[in-house]
C-alpha cells in the first residue's frame, strides 16, 4: 500500500531524514521508534503530505504521492505530535471543518463524526471548545479528526501522550481494530512498551537513518536492539 | 468546495474571536460619533451653504469624510484582523495539519482572504448604513457616494491582502500586524519625499495608495485606479501563496 523509496529531508541546516526506504502493507501496524531528534516527526510530516521530500518518492496504492498531496485528502489520517487544534472551535466544529476540508459530504460527515465521537468517548464534550479541553481530551479529538474519513493509512505521532492508562488501553484496541479492517497504521513513539503491545513490525530511526526494520520480536530483544542503536553500540 | 470550506472555517473562527467583536463595536461607535458630529456641523452651516452658488452637500461634507475616517481606522483594524490568519496557524501547529488535507496553498490563502473580506464588508456596510439612512430622506449625491464606497471597499481589500501576505511571512502574529501596518503606511505615503521636493506626478505618485483613493473619494472612477488596486491585491496574494507553498518545501 505504502512504498517509501529513498526519501531525504534537511531541516534547520542538517539532515533530518536520509535515504529512508520501507514498505507497508494493508492491515499492518508499523512502530516507528527513535530517540528525540531521530527524524520520526519529519518522516511522518512527509508521509502526511505536510512536507515535501527533497529526494526520493512516496507511493500510495501505486500512485506517486509526494508530487500530488491532494491524495492525502482521502487516503491519509494524521495525528501530529501534541494534537494541534483551533482553541476557539468546539469538538463538533473541528469534525465538521475537517470533513469539509477533506471534501466529505454532509450526511457522510455526520455519520463519521457520530461514529468517532462514540468510539473515542467524546459525546459529553461535543460542544466544548478545544481551548478548554485537557491534553488527553485534545489528543482524543485530534485522533477523531484523523479517523473521521476512515483513511486506509493512519499516521499517529506519539498518540499516547497525556492519555491515562485506561485510554491507552482503548487506543491500542482502536489501532488493532483499524488494522483488522485493512488500514495500515504507522505509530511513532519512543516508548518501547507501546510498540510491543500493538505493532506487527518495528522500524528504528537514528540520526535520520533507518537502522532496523523487522517483524516484532520479544520485548527484551527489542530493548537490546533499540538501546544498542540509540547509544551507538550497534553500528 | 474546499475553498468554501476554508472560508467558512475562517469565518467561524473570526465570529467567535473576541477581538473581531471588540474591534467592530469600538470602531463603529467611534464612526457613529464622527457621523453625528459631521451631521450637526452640516445642519448648522445650512444658512451659509444656501448662500453659495455651488455649495458642497451632505455627501461631500458628511458621507465621504465618514468613509475617509473608516479608511484611517482600517490602517490599524485590518492588520489586527489579518495578523493571525496564517502566522497564528503556523504558531499553533495547525498549518501543517491544513496542508496535510491536500489543500493547495492558493485555496488556503484565498479562503482566509475571502473570510476577512466578508468581515470588512459587514464593517463597511454598518458604517455606510448611517449616511444611507439620512441620505435616503434628503438629497445625497448617489453617484459620488457610490464611487467613494467603491474606493473605500478597494482600499479595505488591498489592506487585507497586504495583511494576509505579512501574516504568511512570519510565525508571530504581532510581527505580522506590525509589518502590515508599516507596509500599508508606506504604501499610503510613499510619494511624500517627492511632494516635499515639489515633484508631482511620476512613478512614486502612481505607486501611492492615496493617489488612487482620493480620485474615487472625489467621485472620479477611472479604470487606471481600479487596475492599481487589482494589481496591489494580486501581488500581495501571490506573495502569500508563494510563501505558504514554501512551507511545504522548507518547514
mmCIF file of N, CA, C and O in Angstrom, chain B residues 169-230:
data_model
loop_
_atom_site.group_PDB
_atom_site.id
_atom_site.type_symbol
_atom_site.label_atom_id
_atom_site.label_comp_id
_atom_site.label_asym_id
_atom_site.label_seq_id
_atom_site.Cartn_x
_atom_site.Cartn_y
_atom_site.Cartn_z
ATOM 1 N N UNK B 169 4.197 35.585 6.064
ATOM 2 C CA UNK B 169 5.659 35.689 6.064
ATOM 3 C C UNK B 169 6.289 35.370 7.413
ATOM 4 O O UNK B 169 7.513 35.259 7.505
ATOM 5 N N UNK B 170 5.492 35.215 8.462
ATOM 6 C CA UNK B 170 6.086 35.036 9.791
ATOM 7 C C UNK B 170 5.254 34.062 10.627
ATOM 8 O O UNK B 170 4.123 33.727 10.264
ATOM 9 N N UNK B 171 5.842 33.632 11.732
ATOM 10 C CA UNK B 171 5.112 32.769 12.652
ATOM 11 C C UNK B 171 4.642 33.527 13.878
ATOM 12 O O UNK B 171 4.143 32.919 14.824
ATOM 13 N N UNK B 172 4.801 34.840 13.879
ATOM 14 C CA UNK B 172 4.425 35.650 15.037
ATOM 15 C C UNK B 172 3.350 36.665 14.639
ATOM 16 O O UNK B 172 3.627 37.609 13.899
ATOM 17 N N UNK B 173 2.113 36.487 15.132
ATOM 18 C CA UNK B 173 1.039 37.402 14.733
ATOM 19 C C UNK B 173 1.355 38.874 15.017
ATOM 20 O O UNK B 173 1.004 39.748 14.206
ATOM 21 N N UNK B 174 2.018 39.174 16.132
ATOM 22 C CA UNK B 174 2.305 40.581 16.445
ATOM 23 C C UNK B 174 3.248 41.188 15.403
ATOM 24 O O UNK B 174 3.079 42.344 14.995
ATOM 25 N N UNK B 175 4.225 40.394 14.975
ATOM 26 C CA UNK B 175 5.148 40.885 13.934
ATOM 27 C C UNK B 175 4.387 41.076 12.624
ATOM 28 O O UNK B 175 4.615 42.043 11.887
ATOM 29 N N UNK B 176 3.461 40.152 12.344
ATOM 30 C CA UNK B 176 2.657 40.269 11.115
ATOM 31 C C UNK B 176 1.847 41.569 11.143
ATOM 32 O O UNK B 176 1.775 42.285 10.134
ATOM 33 N N UNK B 177 1.255 41.885 12.298
ATOM 34 C CA UNK B 177 0.452 43.114 12.404
ATOM 35 C C UNK B 177 1.330 44.351 12.225
ATOM 36 O O UNK B 177 0.970 45.281 11.493
ATOM 37 N N UNK B 178 2.491 44.339 12.883
ATOM 38 C CA UNK B 178 3.393 45.491 12.782
ATOM 39 C C UNK B 178 3.881 45.669 11.342
ATOM 40 O O UNK B 178 3.908 46.787 10.808
ATOM 41 N N UNK B 179 4.229 44.551 10.714
ATOM 42 C CA UNK B 179 4.718 44.621 9.323
ATOM 43 C C UNK B 179 3.624 45.145 8.399
ATOM 44 O O UNK B 179 3.890 45.997 7.534
ATOM 45 N N UNK B 180 2.392 44.650 8.593
ATOM 46 C CA UNK B 180 1.287 45.100 7.734
ATOM 47 C C UNK B 180 1.040 46.596 7.923
ATOM 48 O O UNK B 180 0.800 47.322 6.947
ATOM 49 N N UNK B 181 1.120 47.045 9.162
ATOM 50 C CA UNK B 181 0.907 48.473 9.436
ATOM 51 C C UNK B 181 1.965 49.323 8.732
ATOM 52 O O UNK B 181 1.643 50.321 8.055
ATOM 53 N N UNK B 182 3.210 48.905 8.850
ATOM 54 C CA UNK B 182 4.302 49.678 8.234
ATOM 55 C C UNK B 182 4.192 49.654 6.711
ATOM 56 O O UNK B 182 4.337 50.692 6.044
ATOM 57 N N UNK B 183 3.924 48.478 6.155
ATOM 58 C CA UNK B 183 3.846 48.365 4.688
ATOM 59 C C UNK B 183 2.699 49.224 4.152
ATOM 60 O O UNK B 183 2.856 49.951 3.164
ATOM 61 N N UNK B 184 1.544 49.159 4.819
ATOM 62 C CA UNK B 184 0.403 49.929 4.302
ATOM 63 C C UNK B 184 0.604 51.431 4.492
ATOM 64 O O UNK B 184 0.217 52.217 3.622
ATOM 65 N N UNK B 185 1.236 51.809 5.600
ATOM 66 C CA UNK B 185 1.530 53.245 5.785
ATOM 67 C C UNK B 185 2.530 53.728 4.733
ATOM 68 O O UNK B 185 2.409 54.830 4.198
ATOM 69 N N UNK B 186 3.506 52.858 4.442
ATOM 70 C CA UNK B 186 4.490 53.211 3.410
ATOM 71 C C UNK B 186 3.800 53.367 2.055
ATOM 72 O O UNK B 186 4.080 54.298 1.292
ATOM 73 N N UNK B 187 2.863 52.450 1.797
ATOM 74 C CA UNK B 187 2.124 52.494 0.534
ATOM 75 C C UNK B 187 1.268 53.768 0.445
ATOM 76 O O UNK B 187 1.041 54.311 -0.622
ATOM 77 N N UNK B 188 0.826 54.207 1.588
ATOM 78 C CA UNK B 188 -0.035 55.403 1.655
ATOM 79 C C UNK B 188 0.748 56.679 1.395
ATOM 80 O O UNK B 188 0.244 57.605 0.770
ATOM 81 N N UNK B 189 2.010 56.713 1.878
ATOM 82 C CA UNK B 189 2.756 57.982 1.863
ATOM 83 C C UNK B 189 4.079 57.892 1.103
ATOM 84 O O UNK B 189 4.986 58.666 1.358
ATOM 85 N N UNK B 190 4.171 56.941 0.196
ATOM 86 C CA UNK B 190 5.472 56.682 -0.431
ATOM 87 C C UNK B 190 5.977 57.880 -1.256
ATOM 88 O O UNK B 190 7.176 58.048 -1.478
ATOM 89 N N UNK B 191 5.062 58.733 -1.688
ATOM 90 C CA UNK B 191 5.499 59.866 -2.521
ATOM 91 C C UNK B 191 5.708 61.144 -1.694
ATOM 92 O O UNK B 191 5.846 62.232 -2.253
ATOM 93 N N UNK B 192 5.730 60.993 -0.367
ATOM 94 C CA UNK B 192 5.835 62.204 0.466
ATOM 95 C C UNK B 192 7.142 62.970 0.197
ATOM 96 O O UNK B 192 7.153 64.201 0.137
ATOM 97 N N UNK B 193 8.214 62.200 0.006
ATOM 98 C CA UNK B 193 9.520 62.829 -0.274
ATOM 99 C C UNK B 193 9.473 63.639 -1.560
ATOM 100 O O UNK B 193 9.959 64.782 -1.630
ATOM 101 N N UNK B 194 8.863 63.035 -2.587
ATOM 102 C CA UNK B 194 8.767 63.714 -3.881
ATOM 103 C C UNK B 194 7.912 64.975 -3.761
ATOM 104 O O UNK B 194 8.247 66.026 -4.329
ATOM 105 N N UNK B 195 6.838 64.858 -2.983
ATOM 106 C CA UNK B 195 5.956 66.026 -2.790
ATOM 107 C C UNK B 195 6.708 67.153 -2.082
ATOM 108 O O UNK B 195 6.587 68.323 -2.444
ATOM 109 N N UNK B 196 7.507 66.756 -1.065
ATOM 110 C CA UNK B 196 8.277 67.762 -0.306
ATOM 111 C C UNK B 196 9.270 68.471 -1.213
ATOM 112 O O UNK B 196 9.582 69.648 -1.024
ATOM 113 N N UNK B 197 9.770 67.739 -2.208
ATOM 114 C CA UNK B 197 10.734 68.329 -3.140
ATOM 115 C C UNK B 197 10.033 69.085 -4.265
ATOM 116 O O UNK B 197 10.667 69.590 -5.185
ATOM 117 N N UNK B 198 8.707 69.105 -4.192
ATOM 118 C CA UNK B 198 7.945 69.869 -5.194
ATOM 119 C C UNK B 198 7.738 69.117 -6.493
ATOM 120 O O UNK B 198 7.330 69.698 -7.501
ATOM 121 N N UNK B 199 8.005 67.784 -6.469
ATOM 122 C CA UNK B 199 7.824 67.000 -7.695
ATOM 123 C C UNK B 199 6.447 66.366 -7.653
ATOM 124 O O UNK B 199 6.090 65.720 -6.667
ATOM 125 N N UNK B 200 5.672 66.566 -8.689
ATOM 126 C CA UNK B 200 4.373 65.889 -8.727
ATOM 127 C C UNK B 200 4.315 65.001 -9.960
ATOM 128 O O UNK B 200 5.032 65.213 -10.928
ATOM 129 N N UNK B 201 3.438 63.997 -9.892
ATOM 130 C CA UNK B 201 3.355 63.032 -10.977
ATOM 131 C C UNK B 201 4.465 62.015 -10.870
ATOM 132 O O UNK B 201 5.203 61.977 -9.882
ATOM 133 N N UNK B 202 4.598 61.179 -11.869
ATOM 134 C CA UNK B 202 5.671 60.199 -11.891
ATOM 135 C C UNK B 202 5.302 58.902 -11.200
ATOM 136 O O UNK B 202 4.196 58.716 -10.682
ATOM 137 N N UNK B 203 6.283 57.996 -11.156
ATOM 138 C CA UNK B 203 6.055 56.640 -10.689
ATOM 139 C C UNK B 203 5.662 56.586 -9.215
ATOM 140 O O UNK B 203 4.770 55.839 -8.832
ATOM 141 N N UNK B 204 6.372 57.386 -8.383
ATOM 142 C CA UNK B 204 6.085 57.329 -6.946
ATOM 143 C C UNK B 204 4.652 57.755 -6.648
ATOM 144 O O UNK B 204 3.998 57.165 -5.796
ATOM 145 N N UNK B 205 4.190 58.764 -7.366
ATOM 146 C CA UNK B 205 2.811 59.207 -7.145
ATOM 147 C C UNK B 205 1.827 58.114 -7.580
ATOM 148 O O UNK B 205 0.816 57.860 -6.916
ATOM 149 N N UNK B 206 2.166 57.436 -8.692
ATOM 150 C CA UNK B 206 1.312 56.348 -9.169
ATOM 151 C C UNK B 206 1.285 55.204 -8.143
ATOM 152 O O UNK B 206 0.267 54.552 -7.927
ATOM 153 N N UNK B 207 2.448 54.978 -7.505
ATOM 154 C CA UNK B 207 2.560 53.872 -6.562
ATOM 155 C C UNK B 207 1.786 54.125 -5.275
ATOM 156 O O UNK B 207 1.447 53.190 -4.548
ATOM 157 N N UNK B 208 1.491 55.368 -4.990
ATOM 158 C CA UNK B 208 0.881 55.716 -3.708
ATOM 159 C C UNK B 208 -0.606 55.384 -3.674
ATOM 160 O O UNK B 208 -1.358 55.763 -4.577
ATOM 161 N N UNK B 209 -1.000 54.699 -2.604
ATOM 162 C CA UNK B 209 -2.410 54.318 -2.438
ATOM 163 C C UNK B 209 -3.321 55.546 -2.404
ATOM 164 O O UNK B 209 -4.385 55.565 -3.022
ATOM 165 N N UNK B 210 -2.862 56.574 -1.699
ATOM 166 C CA UNK B 210 -3.689 57.766 -1.508
ATOM 167 C C UNK B 210 -4.101 58.387 -2.842
ATOM 168 O O UNK B 210 -5.237 58.856 -2.999
ATOM 169 N N UNK B 211 -3.196 58.373 -3.821
ATOM 170 C CA UNK B 211 -3.496 58.963 -5.131
ATOM 171 C C UNK B 211 -4.775 58.361 -5.714
ATOM 172 O O UNK B 211 -5.651 59.076 -6.213
ATOM 173 N N UNK B 212 -4.842 57.037 -5.643
ATOM 174 C CA UNK B 212 -5.958 56.323 -6.282
ATOM 175 C C UNK B 212 -7.236 56.420 -5.455
ATOM 176 O O UNK B 212 -8.324 56.534 -6.012
ATOM 177 N N UNK B 213 -7.074 56.395 -4.132
ATOM 178 C CA UNK B 213 -8.275 56.507 -3.281
ATOM 179 C C UNK B 213 -8.882 57.912 -3.407
ATOM 180 O O UNK B 213 -10.101 58.058 -3.488
ATOM 181 N N UNK B 214 -8.003 58.937 -3.415
ATOM 182 C CA UNK B 214 -8.517 60.319 -3.469
ATOM 183 C C UNK B 214 -9.384 60.536 -4.708
ATOM 184 O O UNK B 214 -10.424 61.196 -4.640
ATOM 185 N N UNK B 215 -8.946 59.978 -5.849
ATOM 186 C CA UNK B 215 -9.755 60.121 -7.070
ATOM 187 C C UNK B 215 -11.154 59.573 -6.866
ATOM 188 O O UNK B 215 -12.154 60.211 -7.220
ATOM 189 N N UNK B 216 -11.222 58.379 -6.264
ATOM 190 C CA UNK B 216 -12.534 57.734 -6.072
ATOM 191 C C UNK B 216 -13.361 58.482 -5.033
ATOM 192 O O UNK B 216 -14.581 58.614 -5.181
ATOM 193 N N UNK B 217 -12.697 58.996 -3.995
ATOM 194 C CA UNK B 217 -13.452 59.768 -2.984
ATOM 195 C C UNK B 217 -14.000 61.071 -3.573
ATOM 196 O O UNK B 217 -14.975 61.617 -3.080
ATOM 197 N N UNK B 218 -13.359 61.553 -4.628
ATOM 198 C CA UNK B 218 -13.872 62.758 -5.302
ATOM 199 C C UNK B 218 -14.970 62.415 -6.312
ATOM 200 O O UNK B 218 -15.496 63.286 -6.983
ATOM 201 N N UNK B 219 -15.232 61.121 -6.463
ATOM 202 C CA UNK B 219 -16.282 60.698 -7.393
ATOM 203 C C UNK B 219 -15.758 60.356 -8.776
ATOM 204 O O UNK B 219 -16.545 60.130 -9.694
ATOM 205 N N UNK B 220 -14.417 60.308 -8.918
ATOM 206 C CA UNK B 220 -13.848 60.006 -10.237
ATOM 207 C C UNK B 220 -13.491 58.527 -10.314
ATOM 208 O O UNK B 220 -12.575 58.063 -9.628
ATOM 209 N N UNK B 221 -14.230 57.786 -11.102
ATOM 210 C CA UNK B 221 -13.935 56.353 -11.262
ATOM 211 C C UNK B 221 -13.153 56.178 -12.551
ATOM 212 O O UNK B 221 -13.680 56.446 -13.641
ATOM 213 N N UNK B 222 -11.878 55.786 -12.404
ATOM 214 C CA UNK B 222 -11.099 55.558 -13.627
ATOM 215 C C UNK B 222 -10.537 54.147 -13.581
ATOM 216 O O UNK B 222 -10.189 53.624 -12.516
ATOM 217 N N UNK B 223 -10.477 53.544 -14.761
ATOM 218 C CA UNK B 223 -10.010 52.151 -14.820
ATOM 219 C C UNK B 223 -8.557 52.065 -14.342
ATOM 220 O O UNK B 223 -8.148 51.045 -13.780
ATOM 221 N N UNK B 224 -7.773 53.145 -14.532
ATOM 222 C CA UNK B 224 -6.364 53.115 -14.101
ATOM 223 C C UNK B 224 -6.278 52.913 -12.582
ATOM 224 O O UNK B 224 -5.428 52.163 -12.089
ATOM 225 N N UNK B 225 -7.166 53.587 -11.845
ATOM 226 C CA UNK B 225 -7.160 53.435 -10.386
ATOM 227 C C UNK B 225 -7.580 52.019 -9.982
ATOM 228 O O UNK B 225 -6.988 51.405 -9.091
ATOM 229 N N UNK B 226 -8.600 51.514 -10.658
ATOM 230 C CA UNK B 226 -9.094 50.169 -10.319
ATOM 231 C C UNK B 226 -8.033 49.119 -10.645
ATOM 232 O O UNK B 226 -7.820 48.175 -9.885
ATOM 233 N N UNK B 227 -7.332 49.322 -11.748
ATOM 234 C CA UNK B 227 -6.248 48.387 -12.096
ATOM 235 C C UNK B 227 -5.159 48.433 -11.033
ATOM 236 O O UNK B 227 -4.606 47.389 -10.654
ATOM 237 N N UNK B 228 -4.861 49.623 -10.498
ATOM 238 C CA UNK B 228 -3.837 49.718 -9.440
ATOM 239 C C UNK B 228 -4.248 48.879 -8.234
ATOM 240 O O UNK B 228 -3.438 48.111 -7.711
ATOM 241 N N UNK B 229 -5.499 48.996 -7.812
ATOM 242 C CA UNK B 229 -5.959 48.218 -6.660
ATOM 243 C C UNK B 229 -5.879 46.717 -6.971
ATOM 244 O O UNK B 229 -5.444 45.922 -6.130
ATOM 245 N N UNK B 230 -6.313 46.345 -8.178
ATOM 246 C CA UNK B 230 -6.289 44.931 -8.557
ATOM 247 C C UNK B 230 -4.856 44.399 -8.543
ATOM 248 O O UNK B 230 -4.591 43.287 -8.075
#
